[in-house]
Amino acid sequence: MSRDEHASESAAADADDQRLVLPDELRHELKGPMGPIETDADVLLEDVSGPLIAVGDVVTYHILQAGRHPDVALVDERTKRQTVDEEIREVVTDATHLEAENPPAEISADVVDALLEGLEREEPTTILVDGEEDLVALPAILAAPEGASVVYGQPDEGMVHVTVTDDVREDVRTLLEQFEGDATWLWAALDA
């Protein structure tokens, strides 16, 4: 094996170590909303007073249509495992600033790093995720400052608005500790 092949294999092993995988037995716990559900973005935005993180193409689209740019938006050009309409895709990816890989039903170090970079930026940042962005709402809740809003889609119901508090963070940490994989890298990245 050449040195380059060994380095590549080592990097792949590191990437595998730096991801969390949603176990099948935990899927039911994530089906319920973690906050109130709203169908009108204007009404939802009335309750947003701090930074806003939007997770999902349709959620981001509705927030943008209501005149607010999320501080961080994570999109993957899909909704309910189908490609989003061209209008939604164009609107939500118009100002893509970062890209990250995140396989379905996982949370990768790559997407967490992009999320943290987006939160540090002064200007609104859109992250285009190659894979799936659904579970990134969980590390977003841990990374966001107290009082921030994380908004994600609840299929066929509306937008879930989570106001970040210590209690919500504790609930999310408990959930993430049940994921498959070693979360040490995540806690280190989030200083949690």
Short mmCIF file of C-alpha atoms in Angstrom, two decimals:
data_model
loop_
_atom_site.label_atom_id
_atom_site.label_comp_id
_atom_site.label_asym_id
_atom_site.label_seq_id
_atom_site.Cartn_x
_atom_site.Cartn_y
_atom_site.Cartn_z
CA MET A 1 0.00 0.00 0.00
CA SER A 2 1.41 3.41 -0.97
CA ARG A 3 1.69 6.26 1.48
CA ASP A 4 -1.12 8.15 -0.34
CA GLU A 5 -3.41 5.10 -0.18
CA HIS A 6 -2.66 4.67 3.52
CA ALA A 7 -3.33 8.38 4.20
CA SER A 8 -6.59 8.17 2.25
CA GLU A 9 -7.66 5.05 4.15
CA SER A 10 -6.73 6.71 7.45
CA ALA A 11 -8.75 9.84 6.58
CA ALA A 12 -11.77 7.64 5.71
CA ALA A 13 -11.45 5.85 9.05
CA ASP A 14 -11.28 9.22 10.85
CA ALA A 15 -14.39 10.39 8.99
CA ASP A 16 -16.21 7.23 10.11
CA ASP A 17 -15.16 7.93 13.69
CA GLN A 18 -16.50 11.47 13.44
CA ARG A 19 -20.12 10.78 12.72
CA LEU A 20 -23.17 9.76 14.66
CA VAL A 21 -25.76 7.42 13.20
CA LEU A 22 -29.44 7.45 14.14
CA PRO A 23 -30.35 3.98 15.44
CA ASP A 24 -33.65 2.54 14.18
CA GLU A 25 -35.03 2.24 17.72
CA LEU A 26 -34.66 6.02 18.24
CA ARG A 27 -36.51 7.11 15.09
CA HIS A 28 -39.89 7.15 16.86
CA GLU A 29 -38.58 9.61 19.47
CA LEU A 30 -37.66 12.08 16.75
CA LYS A 31 -41.07 11.92 15.05
CA GLY A 32 -42.71 14.28 17.55
CA PRO A 33 -42.03 18.03 17.38
CA MET A 34 -39.61 19.60 19.86
CA GLY A 35 -41.59 22.83 19.98
CA PRO A 36 -44.76 24.51 18.74
CA ILE A 37 -45.78 24.01 15.10
CA GLU A 38 -46.66 27.01 12.95
CA THR A 39 -47.88 27.07 9.34
CA ASP A 40 -47.47 30.83 8.78
CA ALA A 41 -43.87 32.09 8.62
CA ASP A 42 -44.94 35.66 9.45
CA VAL A 43 -46.58 34.48 12.67
CA LEU A 44 -43.60 32.26 13.53
CA LEU A 45 -41.18 35.16 13.02
CA GLU A 46 -43.10 37.29 15.53
CA ASP A 47 -41.71 34.96 18.24
CA VAL A 48 -38.10 35.08 16.99
CA SER A 49 -35.99 37.54 18.92
CA GLY A 50 -32.42 36.20 18.56
CA PRO A 51 -30.41 34.37 15.93
CA LEU A 52 -32.42 32.16 13.57
CA ILE A 53 -31.27 28.80 12.21
CA ALA A 54 -33.49 27.24 9.54
CA VAL A 55 -33.14 23.54 8.75
CA GLY A 56 -34.78 22.41 5.53
CA ASP A 57 -35.51 23.79 2.08
CA VAL A 58 -39.25 24.45 2.48
CA VAL A 59 -38.78 26.04 5.93
CA THR A 60 -35.99 28.26 4.59
CA TYR A 61 -38.10 29.19 1.56
CA HIS A 62 -41.07 30.29 3.69
CA ILE A 63 -38.84 32.30 6.05
CA LEU A 64 -37.18 34.03 3.09
CA GLN A 65 -40.58 34.72 1.51
CA ALA A 66 -41.63 36.35 4.80
CA GLY A 67 -38.71 38.76 4.42
CA ARG A 68 -36.21 37.33 6.91
CA HIS A 69 -32.84 35.85 6.04
CA PRO A 70 -31.99 33.10 8.53
CA ASP A 71 -28.63 33.65 10.21
CA VAL A 72 -27.84 30.08 9.13
CA ALA A 73 -29.89 27.98 6.73
CA LEU A 74 -29.19 24.32 5.94
CA VAL A 75 -30.69 22.97 2.72
CA ASP A 76 -30.26 19.83 0.63
CA GLU A 77 -32.54 20.55 -2.38
CA ARG A 78 -34.99 17.88 -1.19
CA THR A 79 -38.18 17.63 0.82
CA LYS A 80 -39.69 14.39 2.03
CA ARG A 81 -36.97 12.56 0.06
CA GLN A 82 -38.07 14.20 -3.22
CA THR A 83 -36.37 16.99 -5.17
CA VAL A 84 -37.86 20.37 -4.27
CA ASP A 85 -39.62 22.50 -6.88
CA GLU A 86 -37.27 24.53 -9.08
CA GLU A 87 -38.53 27.83 -7.61
CA ILE A 88 -37.77 26.70 -4.05
CA ARG A 89 -34.36 25.35 -5.08
CA GLU A 90 -33.41 28.61 -6.80
CA VAL A 91 -34.55 30.78 -3.89
CA VAL A 92 -32.91 28.76 -1.11
CA THR A 93 -29.62 28.07 -2.91
CA ASP A 94 -29.25 31.56 -4.42
CA ALA A 95 -26.75 32.63 -1.77
CA THR A 96 -25.00 29.37 -0.89
CA HIS A 97 -21.85 30.15 1.04
CA LEU A 98 -20.72 26.77 2.37
CA GLU A 99 -21.09 23.14 1.36
CA ALA A 100 -20.96 20.05 3.56
CA GLU A 101 -21.46 16.32 3.29
CA ASN A 102 -23.86 14.58 5.63
CA PRO A 103 -25.22 11.12 4.82
CA PRO A 104 -28.91 10.38 5.50
CA ALA A 105 -29.74 9.44 9.13
CA GLU A 106 -26.34 10.69 10.28
CA ILE A 107 -24.62 13.72 11.74
CA SER A 108 -21.14 14.22 10.30
CA ALA A 109 -18.24 16.31 11.53
CA ASP A 110 -18.25 18.04 8.13
CA VAL A 111 -21.78 19.41 8.56
CA VAL A 112 -21.18 20.35 12.21
CA ASP A 113 -18.02 22.26 11.19
CA ALA A 114 -20.01 24.11 8.49
CA LEU A 115 -22.78 24.89 10.99
CA LEU A 116 -20.28 26.33 13.49
CA GLU A 117 -18.59 28.38 10.75
CA GLY A 118 -21.99 29.71 9.67
CA LEU A 119 -22.83 30.73 13.23
CA GLU A 120 -19.57 32.67 13.50
CA ARG A 121 -20.18 34.69 10.35
CA GLU A 122 -21.60 38.20 10.48
CA GLU A 123 -23.71 37.77 7.33
CA PRO A 124 -26.51 35.24 6.79
CA THR A 125 -25.04 31.93 5.62
CA THR A 126 -26.64 29.15 3.61
CA ILE A 127 -25.10 25.69 3.79
CA LEU A 128 -25.84 23.32 0.91
CA VAL A 129 -25.73 19.79 2.28
CA ASP A 130 -24.79 16.89 0.04
CA GLY A 131 -26.87 14.13 1.59
CA GLU A 132 -29.49 15.05 4.17
CA GLU A 133 -29.78 17.96 6.59
CA ASP A 134 -32.72 16.79 8.74
CA LEU A 135 -30.81 15.74 11.86
CA VAL A 136 -28.63 18.86 11.88
CA ALA A 137 -31.37 20.59 13.89
CA LEU A 138 -30.02 18.66 16.90
CA PRO A 139 -26.43 19.98 16.91
CA ALA A 140 -27.84 23.37 15.86
CA ILE A 141 -29.80 23.50 19.12
CA LEU A 142 -26.63 22.70 21.06
CA ALA A 143 -24.51 25.22 19.15
CA ALA A 144 -26.95 28.13 19.09
CA PRO A 145 -26.85 30.78 21.82
CA GLU A 146 -29.47 30.95 24.56
CA GLY A 147 -32.72 32.38 23.20
CA ALA A 148 -31.91 31.60 19.57
CA SER A 149 -34.50 29.94 17.36
CA VAL A 150 -34.03 26.71 15.45
CA VAL A 151 -36.82 26.08 12.96
CA TYR A 152 -37.25 22.80 11.09
CA GLY A 153 -40.04 21.14 9.12
CA GLN A 154 -42.57 18.69 10.50
CA PRO A 155 -43.75 16.75 7.41
CA ASP A 156 -47.32 17.61 6.39
CA GLU A 157 -47.82 19.75 9.51
CA GLY A 158 -45.71 22.90 9.35
CA MET A 159 -42.62 24.48 10.88
CA VAL A 160 -41.41 23.53 14.35
CA HIS A 161 -40.02 26.48 16.33
CA VAL A 162 -37.53 25.53 19.04
CA THR A 163 -36.37 28.32 21.34
CA VAL A 164 -32.95 27.34 22.66
CA THR A 165 -32.78 26.96 26.45
CA ASP A 166 -30.63 24.89 28.80
CA ASP A 167 -33.50 22.41 29.26
CA VAL A 168 -33.91 21.91 25.50
CA ARG A 169 -30.15 21.51 25.12
CA GLU A 170 -30.13 18.85 27.85
CA ASP A 171 -32.94 16.93 26.08
CA VAL A 172 -31.03 17.08 22.79
CA ARG A 173 -27.77 15.96 24.41
CA THR A 174 -29.60 12.98 25.95
CA LEU A 175 -30.95 12.07 22.49
CA LEU A 176 -27.54 12.38 20.83
CA GLU A 177 -25.92 10.20 23.47
CA GLN A 178 -28.18 7.39 22.24
CA PHE A 179 -26.90 7.64 18.66
CA GLU A 180 -24.47 5.03 17.37
CA GLY A 181 -20.86 6.20 17.37
CA ASP A 182 -18.52 8.00 19.71
CA ALA A 183 -19.81 11.55 20.31
CA THR A 184 -16.52 12.77 21.81
CA TRP A 185 -15.71 14.75 18.64
CA LEU A 186 -19.14 16.43 18.76
CA TRP A 187 -18.87 17.50 22.39
CA ALA A 188 -15.36 18.83 21.69
CA ALA A 189 -16.54 20.79 18.64
CA LEU A 190 -19.45 22.27 20.57
CA ASP A 191 -17.51 22.77 23.80
CA ALA A 192 -20.42 20.91 25.43
#
